Structures are given as C-alpha cells and as structure tokens.
PDB file of C-alpha atoms and ligand atoms in Angstrom:
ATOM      1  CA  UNK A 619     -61.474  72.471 -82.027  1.00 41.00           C
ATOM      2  CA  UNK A 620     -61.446  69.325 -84.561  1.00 41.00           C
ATOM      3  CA  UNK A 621     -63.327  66.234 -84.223  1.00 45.00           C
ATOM      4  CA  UNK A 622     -61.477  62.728 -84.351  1.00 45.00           C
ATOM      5  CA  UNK A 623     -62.955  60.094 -86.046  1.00 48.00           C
ATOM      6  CA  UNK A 624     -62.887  57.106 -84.536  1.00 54.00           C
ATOM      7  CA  UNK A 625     -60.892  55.209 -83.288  1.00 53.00           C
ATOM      8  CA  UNK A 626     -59.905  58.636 -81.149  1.00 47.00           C
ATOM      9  CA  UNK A 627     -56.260  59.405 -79.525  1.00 46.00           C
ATOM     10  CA  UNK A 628     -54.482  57.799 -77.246  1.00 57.00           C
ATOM     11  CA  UNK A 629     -55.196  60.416 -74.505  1.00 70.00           C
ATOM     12  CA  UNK A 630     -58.840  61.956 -76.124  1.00 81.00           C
ATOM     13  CA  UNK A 631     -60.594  64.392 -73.706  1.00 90.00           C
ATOM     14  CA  UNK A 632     -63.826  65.766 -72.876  1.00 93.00           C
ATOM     15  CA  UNK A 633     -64.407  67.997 -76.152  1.00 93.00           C
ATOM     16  CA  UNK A 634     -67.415  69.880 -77.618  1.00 95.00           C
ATOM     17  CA  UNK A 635     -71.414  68.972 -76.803  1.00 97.00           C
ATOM     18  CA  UNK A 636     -72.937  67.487 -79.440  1.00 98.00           C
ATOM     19  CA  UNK A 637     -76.673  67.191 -77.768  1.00 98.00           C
ATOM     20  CA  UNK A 638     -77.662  69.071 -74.329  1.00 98.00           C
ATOM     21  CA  UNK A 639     -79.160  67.452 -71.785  1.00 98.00           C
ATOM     22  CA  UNK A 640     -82.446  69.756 -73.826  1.00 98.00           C
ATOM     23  CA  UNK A 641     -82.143  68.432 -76.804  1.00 98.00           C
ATOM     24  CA  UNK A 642     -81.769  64.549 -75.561  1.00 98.00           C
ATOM     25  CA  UNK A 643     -85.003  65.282 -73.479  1.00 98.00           C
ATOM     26  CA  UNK A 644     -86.990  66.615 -76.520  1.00 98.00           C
ATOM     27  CA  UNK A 645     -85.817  63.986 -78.522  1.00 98.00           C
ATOM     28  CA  UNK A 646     -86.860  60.540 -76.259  1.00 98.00           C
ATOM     29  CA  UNK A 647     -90.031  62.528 -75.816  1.00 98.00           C
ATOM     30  CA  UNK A 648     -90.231  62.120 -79.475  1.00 98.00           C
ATOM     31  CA  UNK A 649     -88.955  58.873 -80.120  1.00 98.00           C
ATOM     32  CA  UNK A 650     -92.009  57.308 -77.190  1.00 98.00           C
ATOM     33  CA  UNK A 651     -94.657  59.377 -79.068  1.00 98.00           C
ATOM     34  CA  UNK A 652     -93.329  56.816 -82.100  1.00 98.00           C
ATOM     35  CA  UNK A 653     -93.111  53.875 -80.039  1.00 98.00           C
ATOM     36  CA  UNK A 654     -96.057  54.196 -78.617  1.00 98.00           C
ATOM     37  CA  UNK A 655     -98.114  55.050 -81.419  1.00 98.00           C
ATOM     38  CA  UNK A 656     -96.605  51.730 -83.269  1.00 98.00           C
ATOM     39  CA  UNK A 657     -97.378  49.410 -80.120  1.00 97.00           C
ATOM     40  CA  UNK A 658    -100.370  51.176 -78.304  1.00 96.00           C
ATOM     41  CA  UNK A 659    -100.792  50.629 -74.412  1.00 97.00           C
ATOM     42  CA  UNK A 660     -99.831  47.843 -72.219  1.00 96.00           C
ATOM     43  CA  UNK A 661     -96.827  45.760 -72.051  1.00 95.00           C
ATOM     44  CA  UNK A 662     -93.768  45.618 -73.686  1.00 96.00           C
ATOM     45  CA  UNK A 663     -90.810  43.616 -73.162  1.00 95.00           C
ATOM     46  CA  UNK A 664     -87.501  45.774 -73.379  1.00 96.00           C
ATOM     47  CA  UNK A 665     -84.110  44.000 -73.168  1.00 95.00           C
ATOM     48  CA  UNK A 666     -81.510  46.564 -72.926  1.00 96.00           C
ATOM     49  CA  UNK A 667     -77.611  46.253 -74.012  1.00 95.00           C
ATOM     50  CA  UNK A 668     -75.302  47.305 -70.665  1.00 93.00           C
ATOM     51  CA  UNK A 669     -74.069  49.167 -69.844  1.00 94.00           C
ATOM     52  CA  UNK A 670     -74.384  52.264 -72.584  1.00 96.00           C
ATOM     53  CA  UNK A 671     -78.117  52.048 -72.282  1.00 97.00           C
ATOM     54  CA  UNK A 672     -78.952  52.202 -68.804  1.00 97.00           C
ATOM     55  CA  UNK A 673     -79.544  55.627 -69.089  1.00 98.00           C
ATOM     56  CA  UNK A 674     -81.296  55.770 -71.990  1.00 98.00           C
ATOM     57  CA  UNK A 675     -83.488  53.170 -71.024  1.00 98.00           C
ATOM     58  CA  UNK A 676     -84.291  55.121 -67.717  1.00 98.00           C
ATOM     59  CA  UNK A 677     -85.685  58.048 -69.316  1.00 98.00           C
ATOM     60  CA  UNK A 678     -87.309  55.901 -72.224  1.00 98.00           C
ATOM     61  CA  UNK A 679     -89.282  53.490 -69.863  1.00 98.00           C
ATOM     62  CA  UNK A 680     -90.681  56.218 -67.765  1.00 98.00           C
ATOM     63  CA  UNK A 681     -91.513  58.585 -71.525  1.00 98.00           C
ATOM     64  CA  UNK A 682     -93.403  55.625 -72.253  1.00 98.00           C
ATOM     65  CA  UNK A 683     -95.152  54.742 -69.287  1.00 98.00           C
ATOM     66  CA  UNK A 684     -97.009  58.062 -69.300  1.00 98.00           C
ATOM     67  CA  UNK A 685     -97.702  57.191 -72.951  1.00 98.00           C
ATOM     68  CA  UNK A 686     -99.628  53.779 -71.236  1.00 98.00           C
ATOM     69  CA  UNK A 687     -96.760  51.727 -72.392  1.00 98.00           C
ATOM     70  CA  UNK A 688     -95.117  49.604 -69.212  1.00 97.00           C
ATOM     71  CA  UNK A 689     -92.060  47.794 -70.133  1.00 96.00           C
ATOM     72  CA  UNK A 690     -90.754  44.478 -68.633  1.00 94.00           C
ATOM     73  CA  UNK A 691     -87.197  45.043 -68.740  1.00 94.00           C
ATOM     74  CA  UNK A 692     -84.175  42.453 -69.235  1.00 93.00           C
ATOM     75  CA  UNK A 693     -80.422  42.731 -70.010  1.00 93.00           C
ATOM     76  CA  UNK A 694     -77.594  41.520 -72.214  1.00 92.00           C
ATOM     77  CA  UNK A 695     -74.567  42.511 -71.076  1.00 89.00           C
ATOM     78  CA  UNK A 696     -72.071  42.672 -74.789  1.00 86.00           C
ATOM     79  CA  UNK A 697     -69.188  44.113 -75.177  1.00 80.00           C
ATOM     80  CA  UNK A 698     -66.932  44.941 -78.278  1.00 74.00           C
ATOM     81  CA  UNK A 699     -64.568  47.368 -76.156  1.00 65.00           C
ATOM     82  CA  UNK A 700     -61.991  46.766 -74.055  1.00 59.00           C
ATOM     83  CA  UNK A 701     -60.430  49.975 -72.389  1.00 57.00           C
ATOM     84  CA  UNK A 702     -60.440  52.130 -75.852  1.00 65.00           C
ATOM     85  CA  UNK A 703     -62.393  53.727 -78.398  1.00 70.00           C
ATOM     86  CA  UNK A 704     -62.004  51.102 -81.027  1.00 68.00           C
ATOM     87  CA  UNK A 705     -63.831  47.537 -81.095  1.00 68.00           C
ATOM     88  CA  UNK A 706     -61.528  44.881 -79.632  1.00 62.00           C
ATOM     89  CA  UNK A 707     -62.099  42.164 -81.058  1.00 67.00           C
ATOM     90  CA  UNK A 708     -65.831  39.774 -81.430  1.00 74.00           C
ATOM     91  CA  UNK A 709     -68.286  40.655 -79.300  1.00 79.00           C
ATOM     92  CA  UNK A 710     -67.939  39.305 -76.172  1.00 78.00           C
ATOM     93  CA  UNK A 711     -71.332  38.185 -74.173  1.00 73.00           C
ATOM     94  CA  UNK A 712     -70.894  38.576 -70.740  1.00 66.00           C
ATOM     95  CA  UNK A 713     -73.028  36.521 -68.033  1.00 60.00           C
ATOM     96  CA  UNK A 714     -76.578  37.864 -68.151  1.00 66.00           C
ATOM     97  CA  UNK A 715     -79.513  37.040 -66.085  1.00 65.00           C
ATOM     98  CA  UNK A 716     -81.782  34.609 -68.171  1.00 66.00           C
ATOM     99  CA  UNK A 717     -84.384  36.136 -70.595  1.00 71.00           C
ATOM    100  CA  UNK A 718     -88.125  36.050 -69.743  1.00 72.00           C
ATOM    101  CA  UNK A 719     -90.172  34.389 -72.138  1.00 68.00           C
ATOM    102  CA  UNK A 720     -92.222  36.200 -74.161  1.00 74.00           C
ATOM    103  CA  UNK A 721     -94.138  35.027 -77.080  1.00 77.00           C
ATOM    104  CA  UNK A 722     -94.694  38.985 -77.455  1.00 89.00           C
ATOM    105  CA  UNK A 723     -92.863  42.004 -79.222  1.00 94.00           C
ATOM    106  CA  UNK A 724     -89.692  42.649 -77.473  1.00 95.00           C
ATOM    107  CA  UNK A 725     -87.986  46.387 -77.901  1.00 97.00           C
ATOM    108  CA  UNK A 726     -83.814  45.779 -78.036  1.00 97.00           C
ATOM    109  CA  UNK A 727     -82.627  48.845 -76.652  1.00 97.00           C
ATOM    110  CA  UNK A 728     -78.853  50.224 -77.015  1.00 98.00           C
ATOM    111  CA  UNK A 729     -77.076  53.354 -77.026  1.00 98.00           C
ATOM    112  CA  UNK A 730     -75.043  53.609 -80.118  1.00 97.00           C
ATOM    113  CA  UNK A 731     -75.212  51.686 -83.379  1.00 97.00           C
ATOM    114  CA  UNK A 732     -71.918  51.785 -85.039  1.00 96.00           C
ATOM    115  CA  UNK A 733     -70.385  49.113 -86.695  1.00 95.00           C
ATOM    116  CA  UNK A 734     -73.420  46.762 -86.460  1.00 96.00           C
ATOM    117  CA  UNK A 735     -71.676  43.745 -84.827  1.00 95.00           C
ATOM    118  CA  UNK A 736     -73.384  44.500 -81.117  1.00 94.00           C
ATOM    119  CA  UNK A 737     -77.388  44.564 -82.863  1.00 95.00           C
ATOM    120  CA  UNK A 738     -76.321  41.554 -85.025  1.00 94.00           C
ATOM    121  CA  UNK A 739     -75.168  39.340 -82.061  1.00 92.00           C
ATOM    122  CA  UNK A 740     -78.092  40.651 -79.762  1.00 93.00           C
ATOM    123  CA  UNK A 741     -80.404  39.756 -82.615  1.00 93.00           C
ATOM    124  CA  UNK A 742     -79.030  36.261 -82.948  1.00 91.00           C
ATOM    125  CA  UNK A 743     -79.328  35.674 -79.078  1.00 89.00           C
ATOM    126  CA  UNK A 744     -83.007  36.792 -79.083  1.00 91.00           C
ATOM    127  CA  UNK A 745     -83.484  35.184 -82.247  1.00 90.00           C
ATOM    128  CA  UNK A 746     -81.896  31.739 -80.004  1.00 88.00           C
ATOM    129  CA  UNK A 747     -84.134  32.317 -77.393  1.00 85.00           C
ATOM    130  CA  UNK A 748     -87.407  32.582 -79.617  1.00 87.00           C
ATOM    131  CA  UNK A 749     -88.194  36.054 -80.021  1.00 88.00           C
ATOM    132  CA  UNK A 750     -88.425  36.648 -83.754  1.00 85.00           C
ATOM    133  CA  UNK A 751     -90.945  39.824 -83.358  1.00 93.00           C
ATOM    134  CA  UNK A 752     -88.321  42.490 -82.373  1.00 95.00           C
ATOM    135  CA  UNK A 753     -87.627  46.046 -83.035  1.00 97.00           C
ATOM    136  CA  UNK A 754     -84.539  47.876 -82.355  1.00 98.00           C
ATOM    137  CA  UNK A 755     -83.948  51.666 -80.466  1.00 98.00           C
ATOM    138  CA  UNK A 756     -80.969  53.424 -80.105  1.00 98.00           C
ATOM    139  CA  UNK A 757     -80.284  56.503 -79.155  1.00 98.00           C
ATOM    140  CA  UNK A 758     -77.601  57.186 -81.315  1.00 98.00           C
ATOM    141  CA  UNK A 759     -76.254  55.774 -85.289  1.00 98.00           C
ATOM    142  CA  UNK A 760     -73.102  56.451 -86.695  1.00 97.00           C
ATOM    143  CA  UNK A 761     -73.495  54.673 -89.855  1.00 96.00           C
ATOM    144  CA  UNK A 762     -70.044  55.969 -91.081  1.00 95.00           C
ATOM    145  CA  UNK A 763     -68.650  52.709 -89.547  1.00 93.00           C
ATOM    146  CA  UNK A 764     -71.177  50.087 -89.893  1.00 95.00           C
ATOM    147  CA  UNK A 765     -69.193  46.804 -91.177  1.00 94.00           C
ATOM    148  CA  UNK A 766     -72.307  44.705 -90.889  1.00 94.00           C
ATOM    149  CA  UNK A 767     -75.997  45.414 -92.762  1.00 93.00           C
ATOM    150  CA  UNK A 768     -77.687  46.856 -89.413  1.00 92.00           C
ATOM    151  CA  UNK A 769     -80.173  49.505 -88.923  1.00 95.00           C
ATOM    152  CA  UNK A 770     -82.578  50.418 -86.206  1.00 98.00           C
ATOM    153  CA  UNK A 771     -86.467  50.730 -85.973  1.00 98.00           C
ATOM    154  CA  UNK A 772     -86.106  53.875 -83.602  1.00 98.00           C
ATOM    155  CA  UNK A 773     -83.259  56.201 -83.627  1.00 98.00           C
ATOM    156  CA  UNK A 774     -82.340  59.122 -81.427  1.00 98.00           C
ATOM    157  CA  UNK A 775     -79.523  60.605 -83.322  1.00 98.00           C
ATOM    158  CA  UNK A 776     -77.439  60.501 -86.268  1.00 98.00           C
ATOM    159  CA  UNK A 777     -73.762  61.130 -84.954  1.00 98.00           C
ATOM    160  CA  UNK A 778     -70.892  61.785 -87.177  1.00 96.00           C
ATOM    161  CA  UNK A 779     -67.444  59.045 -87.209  1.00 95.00           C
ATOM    162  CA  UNK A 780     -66.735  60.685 -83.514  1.00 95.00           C
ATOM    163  CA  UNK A 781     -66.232  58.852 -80.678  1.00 95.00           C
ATOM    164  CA  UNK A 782     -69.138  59.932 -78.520  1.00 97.00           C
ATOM    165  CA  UNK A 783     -69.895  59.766 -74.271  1.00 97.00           C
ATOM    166  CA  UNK A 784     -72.299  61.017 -71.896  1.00 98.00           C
ATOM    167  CA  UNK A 785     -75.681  60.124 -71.139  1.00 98.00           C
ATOM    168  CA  UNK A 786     -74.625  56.633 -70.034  1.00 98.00           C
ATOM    169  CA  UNK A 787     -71.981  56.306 -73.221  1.00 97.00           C
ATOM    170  CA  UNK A 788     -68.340  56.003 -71.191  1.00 95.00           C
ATOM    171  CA  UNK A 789     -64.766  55.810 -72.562  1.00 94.00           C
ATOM    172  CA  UNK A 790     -62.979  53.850 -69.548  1.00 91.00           C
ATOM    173  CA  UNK A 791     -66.063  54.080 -67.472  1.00 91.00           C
ATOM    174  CA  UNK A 792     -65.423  57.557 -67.379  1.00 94.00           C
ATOM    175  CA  UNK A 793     -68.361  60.018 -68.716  1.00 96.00           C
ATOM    176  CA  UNK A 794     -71.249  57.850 -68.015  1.00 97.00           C
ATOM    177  CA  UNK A 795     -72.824  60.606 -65.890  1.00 97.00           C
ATOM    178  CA  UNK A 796     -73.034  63.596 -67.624  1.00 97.00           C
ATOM    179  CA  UNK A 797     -76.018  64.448 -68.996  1.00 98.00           C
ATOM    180  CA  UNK A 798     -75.827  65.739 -72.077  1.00 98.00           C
ATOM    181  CA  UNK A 799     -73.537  64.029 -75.093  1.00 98.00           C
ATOM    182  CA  UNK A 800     -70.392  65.634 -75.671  1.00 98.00           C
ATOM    183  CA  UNK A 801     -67.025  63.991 -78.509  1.00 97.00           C
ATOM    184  CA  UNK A 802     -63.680  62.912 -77.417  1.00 94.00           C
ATOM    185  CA  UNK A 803     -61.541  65.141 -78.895  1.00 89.00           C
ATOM    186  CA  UNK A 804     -57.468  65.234 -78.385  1.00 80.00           C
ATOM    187  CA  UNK A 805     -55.355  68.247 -77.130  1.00 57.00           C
ATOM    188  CA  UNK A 806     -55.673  68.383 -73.290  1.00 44.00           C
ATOM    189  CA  UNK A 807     -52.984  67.323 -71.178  1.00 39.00           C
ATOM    190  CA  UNK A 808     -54.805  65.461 -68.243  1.00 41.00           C
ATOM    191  CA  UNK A 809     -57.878  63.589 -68.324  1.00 40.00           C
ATOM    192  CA  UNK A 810     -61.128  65.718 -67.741  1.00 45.00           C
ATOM    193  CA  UNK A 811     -63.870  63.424 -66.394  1.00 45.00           C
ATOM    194  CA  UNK A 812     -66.336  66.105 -67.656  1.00 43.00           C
ATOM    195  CA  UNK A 813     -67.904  67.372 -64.362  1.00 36.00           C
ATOM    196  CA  UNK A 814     -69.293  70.555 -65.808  1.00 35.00           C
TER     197      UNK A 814
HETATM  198  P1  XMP B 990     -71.093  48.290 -82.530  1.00 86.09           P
HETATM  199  O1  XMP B 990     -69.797  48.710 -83.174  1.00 86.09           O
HETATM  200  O2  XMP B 990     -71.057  46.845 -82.078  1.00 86.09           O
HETATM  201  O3  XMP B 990     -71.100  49.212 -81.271  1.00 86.09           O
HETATM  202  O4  XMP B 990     -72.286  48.660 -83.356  1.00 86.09           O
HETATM  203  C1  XMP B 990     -72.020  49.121 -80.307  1.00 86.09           C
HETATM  204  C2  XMP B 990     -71.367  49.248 -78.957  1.00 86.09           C
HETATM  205  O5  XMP B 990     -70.046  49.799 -79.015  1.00 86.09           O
HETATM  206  C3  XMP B 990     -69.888  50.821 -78.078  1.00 86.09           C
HETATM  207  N1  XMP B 990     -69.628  52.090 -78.816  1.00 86.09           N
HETATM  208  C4  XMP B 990     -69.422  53.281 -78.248  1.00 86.09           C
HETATM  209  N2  XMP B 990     -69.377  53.640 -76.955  1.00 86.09           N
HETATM  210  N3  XMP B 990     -68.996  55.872 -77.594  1.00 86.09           N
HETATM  211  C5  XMP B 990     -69.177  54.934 -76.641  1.00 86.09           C
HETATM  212  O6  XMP B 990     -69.146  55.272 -75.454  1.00 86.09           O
HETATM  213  C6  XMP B 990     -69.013  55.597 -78.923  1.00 86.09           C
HETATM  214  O7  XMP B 990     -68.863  56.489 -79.758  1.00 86.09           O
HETATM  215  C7  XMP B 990     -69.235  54.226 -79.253  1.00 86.09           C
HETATM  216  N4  XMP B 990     -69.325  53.582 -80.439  1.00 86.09           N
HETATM  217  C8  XMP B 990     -69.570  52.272 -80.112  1.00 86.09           C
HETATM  218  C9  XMP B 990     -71.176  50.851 -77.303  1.00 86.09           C
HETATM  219  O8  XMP B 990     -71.008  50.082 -76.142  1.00 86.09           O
HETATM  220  C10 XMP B 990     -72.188  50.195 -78.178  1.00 86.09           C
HETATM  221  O9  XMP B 990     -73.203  49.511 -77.469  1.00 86.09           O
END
C-alpha cells in the first residue's frame, strides 16, 4: 500500500489508518491538559472553521470543560476545496452567523493546517472584527505544503503530504464520520465510504 501525496487520484479510496479512534482520544486529552494549563478556568471564546472541525471541536469543548474551561463557541464557515483534494482556488468565506464580541482570548479551532491560506484568512477576519489576542488549535499540520508562514499554538498531529479524512475531515462529504483518521490512497475500483 503507498501513500499519495497530495493532491490524491482522481478516484482515491479509503486507505490505511493513520490515528485510531485511541490514539485521537489520548491525544485531545493531551492537547486540553495544555490549553488549560495556558488559560486556567472559566471562559473561553472558541470560533471553529466548518465544517472539518466540528468534530474536533466536540470532543475538545467537552476535554476542556472537565478541565473548568467552558467555551463560547462561534463559526466561520471557509472553504479552499471544491469537490477534490487540492485547494481550488482563494479561500472562499461562506455566510457565517456574526461573531460575538469579545474583548477576551479567542481559541481558532480547525482541523488541518496545510497550506496556511485557511489560518491566514481566519486570522485576518478576527483580526477585522477586533480580536487581536488569539491562539490557534488544530488537530492536524502537514507542513509539507504550507505556501503561507502559518503555524499553530496547539497541534494534534503532524501528518505527512497525504490527503487525510475521518474524524470530521471529508473528501466529497464522504468520511466525515468515521472515527479514527485514515489516507486516501488509489487502487480500489469503487468508492468505499469507510464504514468499518
Ligand atoms: P489550508 O490549505 O487552507 O487548508 O491550510 C485548510 C483546509 O483545507 C482542507 N484540507 C483538508 N481536508 N483532508 C481534508 O479532509 C486533508 O488532507 C486536507 N488538507 C486540507 C480543510 O478543510 C482545512 O480546513
């Protein structure tokens, strides 16, 4: 079995697991321990990217609210995918519900940081609407494809250049519920929308 780097076939299928459903538990465990140790209790303002994060941000708000940290949470919907594995085109901002105010820290939350264009944007739209004390988490960083200086505060994974989905991560919406994180690989001859 060989990984694709990105961007992946024309007709990439479910391939191997790259983090169990175990291992992604363990590890947003981990990554509220830091969170919370840098913030301490009470609120925190999240606003999460959709749709990749929704997941994520699930299992992250609830880590954190037995930590004592509740979050408000908001969304951005941006996309740099159309139907594909590749970016697009810009990043396009979709309608999204207005931002609380907050004078406050706010957390950005995202799945994947890969080429950098979807943090930069959401930075410059936060940065629009005031917030200037912000920290980034994502659960995964491919820095093999960053065009644009971007890193995260909080990081779940290091991937390598694969195209990745599970755990909220799709490729055509597909994927989005599995549980663990699993590459796209090419080879099968119809598409597997990874029930197992
Ligand atoms: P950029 O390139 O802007 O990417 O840093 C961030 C957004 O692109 C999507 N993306 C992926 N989605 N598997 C996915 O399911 C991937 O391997 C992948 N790489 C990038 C994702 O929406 C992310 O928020």
């Amino acid at each position: 079995m060989t990984f694709h780097s990105a961007p992946a076939p024309a007709t990439p299928h479910l391939g191997p697991v790259l983090f169990t459903a175990e291992q992604i538990r363990v590890r947003v465990d981990a990554l509220a321990d830091e969170i919370a140790r840098d913030y301490g209790p009470g609120e925190l303002a999240a606003v999460a990217v959709l749709k990749g994060s929704f997941i994520f941000l699930a299992d992250l708000a609830r880590r954190l609210s037995v930590r004592g940290i509740h979050l408000t949470i908001d969304f951005m919907s941006l996309s740099s995918y159309g139907a594909g594995t590749a970016p697009a085109g810009p990043v396009q901002v979709q309608p999204t519900p207005p931002l609380r105010a907050t004078r406050g820290p706010v957390l950005l939350v995202d799945d994947i940081l890969d080429t950098g264009l979807t943090l930069q944007t959401a930075r410059e739209l936060l940065s629009r609407n005031g917030i200037t004390n912000l920290r980034t988490c994502v659960l995964l960083d491919k820095p093999a494809r960053r065009r644009v200086p971007a890193n995260a505060d909080y990081v779940g994974f290091q991937v390598e250049n694969v195209f990745v989905v599970g755990y909220g991560l799709d490729y055509n919406d597909a994927y989005r519920h599995l549980p663990y994180l699993a590459a796209l690989v090419a080879g099968a001859s119809r598409p597997d929308r990874g029930t197992a």
